[in-house]
Amino acid sequence: MGATLEMIRTRRSIRDYEAKEVSQELLNQVLEAVRWSPSWANTQCWEIVVVKDRARKRELQGVMPKFNPARKAVVQVPVLLMLCAKLNVSGAHGGEFMTKFGDWFMFDLGIAAQSVCLAAHDQGLGTVIAGGFDHEKAKKLLGVPEGYEAVAMILMGFPARGSKALKRRTVDEFTHYERF
Ligand SMILES: Cc1cc2nc3c(=O)[nH]c(=O)nc-3n(C[C@H](O)[C@H](O)[C@H](O)COP(=O)(O)O)c2cc1C
């Protein structure tokens, strides 16, 4: 198996972390992986807020519902990345959206998120993407300006405990040859 496939197959969402810091060098590698991610017409609508300050992480934890399984880890992780998007650029041409799906920022950020998770995993770091929180409150907390959205947090650090692989649909179940 190639190294990339191996990373894709063995990545897990991690929700329990060690206190150990993540070096700037490791963080830079992860950000570099975002940089080389594909995006609509290379529009690169992502903006990333790096949060390390414990008080700020507490505030972000406060905008997450109690039942979110990643909640405890928001304060535990050494680094939290808030993936933000500039609106009205992805999927647009000459000021108009080109497809029925309108703004493709969620798509582009999804790819960037996977880049973060795989690059982190490649360096021995664990991650979990968290999208279940109050986005308006998070946006205010981090000073995200109008015309941008705070879309998803990615918690990152050294795993204290792995997670078991959750069951996946088989390839046959979702693959359709020639017609749906
Ligand atoms: C867009 C998105 C949002 C997610 N939001 C949360 C979340 O709010 N809290 C959480 O604990 N996990 C969240 N997850 C992680 C998923 O639950 C996890 O990826 C899925 O159950 C598969 O498990 P695995 O990542 O360990 O393979 C999210 C994942 C994605 C892709």
PDB file of C-alpha atoms and ligand atoms in Angstrom:
ATOM      1  CA  MET A   1       0.000   0.000   0.000  1.00  0.00           C
ATOM      2  CA  GLY A   2       1.289   3.501  -0.807  1.00  0.00           C
ATOM      3  CA  ALA A   3       1.942   5.933   2.019  1.00  0.00           C
ATOM      4  CA  THR A   4      -1.076   8.122   1.199  1.00  0.00           C
ATOM      5  CA  LEU A   5      -3.534   5.236   1.153  1.00  0.00           C
ATOM      6  CA  GLU A   6      -2.048   4.019   4.403  1.00  0.00           C
ATOM      7  CA  MET A   7      -2.640   7.466   5.966  1.00  0.00           C
ATOM      8  CA  ILE A   8      -6.220   7.596   4.667  1.00  0.00           C
ATOM      9  CA  ARG A   9      -6.990   4.128   6.005  1.00  0.00           C
ATOM     10  CA  THR A  10      -5.438   4.520   9.434  1.00  0.00           C
ATOM     11  CA  ARG A  11      -6.616   8.060  10.318  1.00  0.00           C
ATOM     12  CA  ARG A  12      -9.170   8.149  13.135  1.00  0.00           C
ATOM     13  CA  SER A  13     -10.963  10.966  14.902  1.00  0.00           C
ATOM     14  CA  ILE A  14      -9.130  11.442  18.193  1.00  0.00           C
ATOM     15  CA  ARG A  15     -11.005  12.812  21.208  1.00  0.00           C
ATOM     16  CA  ASP A  16      -8.463  12.247  23.977  1.00  0.00           C
ATOM     17  CA  TYR A  17      -5.120  14.078  23.899  1.00  0.00           C
ATOM     18  CA  GLU A  18      -1.801  14.331  25.735  1.00  0.00           C
ATOM     19  CA  ALA A  19      -0.768  17.684  27.229  1.00  0.00           C
ATOM     20  CA  LYS A  20       2.362  17.734  25.004  1.00  0.00           C
ATOM     21  CA  GLU A  21       2.789  20.868  22.853  1.00  0.00           C
ATOM     22  CA  VAL A  22       2.791  20.809  19.058  1.00  0.00           C
ATOM     23  CA  SER A  23       5.886  22.538  17.643  1.00  0.00           C
ATOM     24  CA  GLN A  24       5.585  25.402  15.164  1.00  0.00           C
ATOM     25  CA  GLU A  25       7.468  23.215  12.699  1.00  0.00           C
ATOM     26  CA  LEU A  26       4.812  20.479  12.826  1.00  0.00           C
ATOM     27  CA  LEU A  27       2.035  23.071  12.620  1.00  0.00           C
ATOM     28  CA  ASN A  28       3.710  24.629   9.569  1.00  0.00           C
ATOM     29  CA  GLN A  29       3.725  21.257   7.799  1.00  0.00           C
ATOM     30  CA  VAL A  30       0.009  20.926   8.394  1.00  0.00           C
ATOM     31  CA  LEU A  31      -0.683  24.436   7.108  1.00  0.00           C
ATOM     32  CA  GLU A  32       1.465  23.705   4.069  1.00  0.00           C
ATOM     33  CA  ALA A  33      -0.822  20.751   3.293  1.00  0.00           C
ATOM     34  CA  VAL A  34      -3.776  23.169   3.223  1.00  0.00           C
ATOM     35  CA  ARG A  35      -1.834  25.435   0.908  1.00  0.00           C
ATOM     36  CA  TRP A  36      -1.544  22.699  -1.722  1.00  0.00           C
ATOM     37  CA  SER A  37      -5.140  21.551  -1.518  1.00  0.00           C
ATOM     38  CA  PRO A  38      -7.299  21.795  -4.632  1.00  0.00           C
ATOM     39  CA  SER A  39     -10.075  24.391  -4.723  1.00  0.00           C
ATOM     40  CA  TRP A  40     -12.612  25.794  -7.160  1.00  0.00           C
ATOM     41  CA  ALA A  41     -10.633  27.557  -9.940  1.00  0.00           C
ATOM     42  CA  ASN A  42      -7.793  27.734  -7.413  1.00  0.00           C
ATOM     43  CA  THR A  43      -9.768  30.348  -5.445  1.00  0.00           C
ATOM     44  CA  GLN A  44      -8.341  29.121  -2.082  1.00  0.00           C
ATOM     45  CA  CYS A  45     -11.180  30.636  -0.046  1.00  0.00           C
ATOM     46  CA  TRP A  46      -9.787  29.295   3.244  1.00  0.00           C
ATOM     47  CA  GLU A  47      -8.597  31.410   6.190  1.00  0.00           C
ATOM     48  CA  ILE A  48      -7.350  29.643   9.303  1.00  0.00           C
ATOM     49  CA  VAL A  49      -7.368  30.932  12.867  1.00  0.00           C
ATOM     50  CA  VAL A  50      -4.850  29.085  15.057  1.00  0.00           C
ATOM     51  CA  VAL A  51      -5.978  29.025  18.689  1.00  0.00           C
ATOM     52  CA  LYS A  52      -3.539  28.001  21.421  1.00  0.00           C
ATOM     53  CA  ASP A  53      -4.668  30.280  24.247  1.00  0.00           C
ATOM     54  CA  ARG A  54      -6.427  28.243  26.941  1.00  0.00           C
ATOM     55  CA  ALA A  55      -8.957  30.952  27.817  1.00  0.00           C
ATOM     56  CA  ARG A  56      -9.976  31.283  24.182  1.00  0.00           C
ATOM     57  CA  LYS A  57     -10.317  27.508  23.872  1.00  0.00           C
ATOM     58  CA  ARG A  58     -12.600  27.590  26.934  1.00  0.00           C
ATOM     59  CA  GLU A  59     -14.740  30.221  25.241  1.00  0.00           C
ATOM     60  CA  LEU A  60     -14.961  28.070  22.124  1.00  0.00           C
ATOM     61  CA  GLN A  61     -15.889  25.085  24.242  1.00  0.00           C
ATOM     62  CA  GLY A  62     -18.729  27.229  25.564  1.00  0.00           C
ATOM     63  CA  VAL A  63     -20.277  27.534  22.096  1.00  0.00           C
ATOM     64  CA  MET A  64     -20.353  23.763  21.671  1.00  0.00           C
ATOM     65  CA  PRO A  65     -23.349  21.768  22.924  1.00  0.00           C
ATOM     66  CA  LYS A  66     -22.775  19.487  25.923  1.00  0.00           C
ATOM     67  CA  PHE A  67     -23.580  16.378  23.896  1.00  0.00           C
ATOM     68  CA  ASN A  68     -20.837  16.989  21.339  1.00  0.00           C
ATOM     69  CA  PRO A  69     -18.341  14.125  21.867  1.00  0.00           C
ATOM     70  CA  ALA A  70     -15.397  16.412  20.960  1.00  0.00           C
ATOM     71  CA  ARG A  71     -16.297  18.966  23.659  1.00  0.00           C
ATOM     72  CA  LYS A  72     -13.866  17.822  26.344  1.00  0.00           C
ATOM     73  CA  ALA A  73     -10.994  17.787  23.870  1.00  0.00           C
ATOM     74  CA  VAL A  74     -11.503  21.440  22.846  1.00  0.00           C
ATOM     75  CA  VAL A  75      -9.663  22.553  25.989  1.00  0.00           C
ATOM     76  CA  GLN A  76      -7.381  19.527  26.159  1.00  0.00           C
ATOM     77  CA  VAL A  77      -5.742  19.985  22.754  1.00  0.00           C
ATOM     78  CA  PRO A  78      -2.629  22.165  22.394  1.00  0.00           C
ATOM     79  CA  VAL A  79      -3.827  23.541  19.040  1.00  0.00           C
ATOM     80  CA  LEU A  80      -7.251  24.272  17.643  1.00  0.00           C
ATOM     81  CA  LEU A  81      -7.629  25.362  14.034  1.00  0.00           C
ATOM     82  CA  MET A  82     -10.767  27.220  13.033  1.00  0.00           C
ATOM     83  CA  LEU A  83     -11.295  26.779   9.320  1.00  0.00           C
ATOM     84  CA  CYS A  84     -12.972  29.890   7.956  1.00  0.00           C
ATOM     85  CA  ALA A  85     -14.120  30.677   4.442  1.00  0.00           C
ATOM     86  CA  LYS A  86     -14.350  33.782   2.344  1.00  0.00           C
ATOM     87  CA  LEU A  87     -17.824  33.810   0.809  1.00  0.00           C
ATOM     88  CA  ASN A  88     -18.865  34.339  -2.819  1.00  0.00           C
ATOM     89  CA  VAL A  89     -15.625  33.285  -4.485  1.00  0.00           C
ATOM     90  CA  SER A  90     -15.731  29.498  -4.742  1.00  0.00           C
ATOM     91  CA  GLY A  91     -18.131  28.381  -7.463  1.00  0.00           C
ATOM     92  CA  ALA A  92     -18.433  31.895  -8.838  1.00  0.00           C
ATOM     93  CA  HIS A  93     -17.344  33.495 -12.080  1.00  0.00           C
ATOM     94  CA  GLY A  94     -17.723  37.196 -12.860  1.00  0.00           C
ATOM     95  CA  GLY A  95     -19.726  37.723  -9.683  1.00  0.00           C
ATOM     96  CA  GLU A  96     -22.268  34.967 -10.501  1.00  0.00           C
ATOM     97  CA  PHE A  97     -22.492  31.444  -9.155  1.00  0.00           C
ATOM     98  CA  MET A  98     -22.029  28.987 -11.961  1.00  0.00           C
ATOM     99  CA  THR A  99     -23.862  25.920 -10.672  1.00  0.00           C
ATOM    100  CA  LYS A 100     -27.073  25.013  -8.889  1.00  0.00           C
ATOM    101  CA  PHE A 101     -25.053  24.525  -5.723  1.00  0.00           C
ATOM    102  CA  GLY A 102     -24.111  28.196  -5.401  1.00  0.00           C
ATOM    103  CA  ASP A 103     -21.130  28.815  -3.116  1.00  0.00           C
ATOM    104  CA  TRP A 104     -18.743  25.844  -3.043  1.00  0.00           C
ATOM    105  CA  PHE A 105     -16.901  26.978   0.110  1.00  0.00           C
ATOM    106  CA  MET A 106     -18.070  23.948   2.101  1.00  0.00           C
ATOM    107  CA  PHE A 107     -16.622  21.665  -0.537  1.00  0.00           C
ATOM    108  CA  ASP A 108     -13.256  23.444  -0.649  1.00  0.00           C
ATOM    109  CA  LEU A 109     -13.031  23.582   3.115  1.00  0.00           C
ATOM    110  CA  GLY A 110     -13.881  19.900   3.299  1.00  0.00           C
ATOM    111  CA  ILE A 111     -10.884  19.091   1.138  1.00  0.00           C
ATOM    112  CA  ALA A 112      -8.670  21.436   3.173  1.00  0.00           C
ATOM    113  CA  ALA A 113      -9.898  19.719   6.347  1.00  0.00           C
ATOM    114  CA  GLN A 114      -8.900  16.307   5.016  1.00  0.00           C
ATOM    115  CA  SER A 115      -5.475  17.733   4.101  1.00  0.00           C
ATOM    116  CA  VAL A 116      -5.065  18.912   7.695  1.00  0.00           C
ATOM    117  CA  CYS A 117      -6.111  15.568   9.136  1.00  0.00           C
ATOM    118  CA  LEU A 118      -3.881  13.499   6.857  1.00  0.00           C
ATOM    119  CA  ALA A 119      -0.822  15.752   7.187  1.00  0.00           C
ATOM    120  CA  ALA A 120      -1.245  15.715  10.957  1.00  0.00           C
ATOM    121  CA  HIS A 121      -1.649  11.941  11.050  1.00  0.00           C
ATOM    122  CA  ASP A 122       1.452  11.563   8.875  1.00  0.00           C
ATOM    123  CA  GLN A 123       3.408  13.366  11.605  1.00  0.00           C
ATOM    124  CA  GLY A 124       2.018  11.348  14.484  1.00  0.00           C
ATOM    125  CA  LEU A 125      -0.626  13.912  15.433  1.00  0.00           C
ATOM    126  CA  GLY A 126      -4.270  13.172  16.021  1.00  0.00           C
ATOM    127  CA  THR A 127      -7.182  15.338  14.902  1.00  0.00           C
ATOM    128  CA  VAL A 128     -10.922  15.565  15.067  1.00  0.00           C
ATOM    129  CA  ILE A 129     -13.045  17.785  12.870  1.00  0.00           C
ATOM    130  CA  ALA A 130     -15.873  19.437  14.803  1.00  0.00           C
ATOM    131  CA  GLY A 131     -18.737  21.137  13.015  1.00  0.00           C
ATOM    132  CA  GLY A 132     -21.332  20.900  15.765  1.00  0.00           C
ATOM    133  CA  PHE A 133     -21.234  24.314  17.480  1.00  0.00           C
ATOM    134  CA  ASP A 134     -22.874  27.745  17.362  1.00  0.00           C
ATOM    135  CA  HIS A 135     -21.232  29.273  14.317  1.00  0.00           C
ATOM    136  CA  GLU A 136     -22.439  32.824  14.921  1.00  0.00           C
ATOM    137  CA  LYS A 137     -21.011  32.871  18.447  1.00  0.00           C
ATOM    138  CA  ALA A 138     -17.728  31.328  17.312  1.00  0.00           C
ATOM    139  CA  LYS A 139     -17.451  33.917  14.554  1.00  0.00           C
ATOM    140  CA  LYS A 140     -17.818  36.757  17.068  1.00  0.00           C
ATOM    141  CA  LEU A 141     -15.383  35.202  19.541  1.00  0.00           C
ATOM    142  CA  LEU A 142     -12.634  34.984  16.937  1.00  0.00           C
ATOM    143  CA  GLY A 143     -13.327  38.323  15.248  1.00  0.00           C
ATOM    144  CA  VAL A 144     -14.163  36.771  11.891  1.00  0.00           C
ATOM    145  CA  PRO A 145     -15.218  39.678   9.653  1.00  0.00           C
ATOM    146  CA  GLU A 146     -18.353  40.053   7.518  1.00  0.00           C
ATOM    147  CA  GLY A 147     -18.080  38.215   4.241  1.00  0.00           C
ATOM    148  CA  TYR A 148     -16.429  35.264   5.962  1.00  0.00           C
ATOM    149  CA  GLU A 149     -17.752  32.304   7.944  1.00  0.00           C
ATOM    150  CA  ALA A 150     -16.202  30.211  10.715  1.00  0.00           C
ATOM    151  CA  VAL A 151     -17.064  26.730   9.432  1.00  0.00           C
ATOM    152  CA  ALA A 152     -15.292  23.968  11.323  1.00  0.00           C
ATOM    153  CA  MET A 153     -12.839  23.452  14.147  1.00  0.00           C
ATOM    154  CA  ILE A 154     -10.067  20.941  13.840  1.00  0.00           C
ATOM    155  CA  LEU A 155      -8.600  19.901  17.175  1.00  0.00           C
ATOM    156  CA  MET A 156      -5.016  18.733  16.942  1.00  0.00           C
ATOM    157  CA  GLY A 157      -2.460  17.211  19.291  1.00  0.00           C
ATOM    158  CA  PHE A 158      -0.727  14.006  20.295  1.00  0.00           C
ATOM    159  CA  PRO A 159      -3.235  11.206  20.870  1.00  0.00           C
ATOM    160  CA  ALA A 160      -3.544   9.896  24.427  1.00  0.00           C
ATOM    161  CA  ARG A 161      -5.823   7.134  23.240  1.00  0.00           C
ATOM    162  CA  GLY A 162      -6.694   5.856  19.789  1.00  0.00           C
ATOM    163  CA  SER A 163     -10.208   5.294  18.500  1.00  0.00           C
ATOM    164  CA  LYS A 164     -11.503   2.125  17.000  1.00  0.00           C
ATOM    165  CA  ALA A 165     -12.278   2.105  13.301  1.00  0.00           C
ATOM    166  CA  LEU A 166     -15.968   2.706  12.733  1.00  0.00           C
ATOM    167  CA  LYS A 167     -17.771   0.503  10.276  1.00  0.00           C
ATOM    168  CA  ARG A 168     -17.774   1.723   6.697  1.00  0.00           C
ATOM    169  CA  ARG A 169     -20.091   0.903   3.807  1.00  0.00           C
ATOM    170  CA  THR A 170     -18.434  -1.460   1.365  1.00  0.00           C
ATOM    171  CA  VAL A 171     -17.220  -0.151  -1.981  1.00  0.00           C
ATOM    172  CA  ASP A 172     -19.972  -2.147  -3.723  1.00  0.00           C
ATOM    173  CA  GLU A 173     -22.602  -0.384  -1.667  1.00  0.00           C
ATOM    174  CA  PHE A 174     -21.762   3.090  -2.960  1.00  0.00           C
ATOM    175  CA  THR A 175     -20.172   2.493  -6.352  1.00  0.00           C
ATOM    176  CA  HIS A 176     -22.260   2.609  -9.500  1.00  0.00           C
ATOM    177  CA  TYR A 177     -20.696   1.836 -12.859  1.00  0.00           C
ATOM    178  CA  GLU A 178     -21.948   3.732 -15.891  1.00  0.00           C
ATOM    179  CA  ARG A 179     -25.323   4.682 -14.340  1.00  0.00           C
ATOM    180  CA  PHE A 180     -26.475   5.335 -10.769  1.00  0.00           C
TER     181      PHE A 180
HETATM  182  C1  LIG B   1     -17.973  17.789   8.642  1.00  0.00           C
HETATM  183  C2  LIG B   1     -17.694  16.982   9.876  1.00  0.00           C
HETATM  184  C3  LIG B   1     -18.142  17.426  11.116  1.00  0.00           C
HETATM  185  C4  LIG B   1     -17.859  16.708  12.277  1.00  0.00           C
HETATM  186  N1  LIG B   1     -18.261  17.195  13.481  1.00  0.00           N
HETATM  187  C5  LIG B   1     -17.955  16.509  14.611  1.00  0.00           C
HETATM  188  C6  LIG B   1     -18.300  17.053  15.875  1.00  0.00           C
HETATM  189  O1  LIG B   1     -18.892  18.138  15.994  1.00  0.00           O
HETATM  190  N2  LIG B   1     -17.960  16.338  16.962  1.00  0.00           N
HETATM  191  C7  LIG B   1     -17.287  15.143  16.891  1.00  0.00           C
HETATM  192  O2  LIG B   1     -17.003  14.558  17.941  1.00  0.00           O
HETATM  193  N3  LIG B   1     -16.931  14.616  15.697  1.00  0.00           N
HETATM  194  C8  LIG B   1     -17.244  15.275  14.554  1.00  0.00           C
HETATM  195  N4  LIG B   1     -16.856  14.762  13.339  1.00  0.00           N
HETATM  196  C9  LIG B   1     -16.089  13.489  13.272  1.00  0.00           C
HETATM  197  C10 LIG B   1     -16.953  12.312  12.766  1.00  0.00           C
HETATM  198  O3  LIG B   1     -17.852  11.938  13.777  1.00  0.00           O
HETATM  199  C11 LIG B   1     -16.040  11.138  12.348  1.00  0.00           C
HETATM  200  O4  LIG B   1     -15.195  11.549  11.288  1.00  0.00           O
HETATM  201  C12 LIG B   1     -16.823   9.902  11.885  1.00  0.00           C
HETATM  202  O5  LIG B   1     -17.633   9.414  12.937  1.00  0.00           O
HETATM  203  C13 LIG B   1     -15.913   8.782  11.390  1.00  0.00           C
HETATM  204  O6  LIG B   1     -14.979   8.422  12.387  1.00  0.00           O
HETATM  205  P1  LIG B   1     -13.403   8.489  12.103  1.00  0.00           P
HETATM  206  O7  LIG B   1     -13.089   9.905  11.741  1.00  0.00           O
HETATM  207  O8  LIG B   1     -12.729   8.074  13.408  1.00  0.00           O
HETATM  208  O9  LIG B   1     -13.094   7.542  10.991  1.00  0.00           O
HETATM  209  C14 LIG B   1     -17.129  15.477  12.184  1.00  0.00           C
HETATM  210  C15 LIG B   1     -16.677  15.038  10.935  1.00  0.00           C
HETATM  211  C16 LIG B   1     -16.929  15.777   9.795  1.00  0.00           C
HETATM  212  C17 LIG B   1     -16.381  15.308   8.473  1.00  0.00           C
END
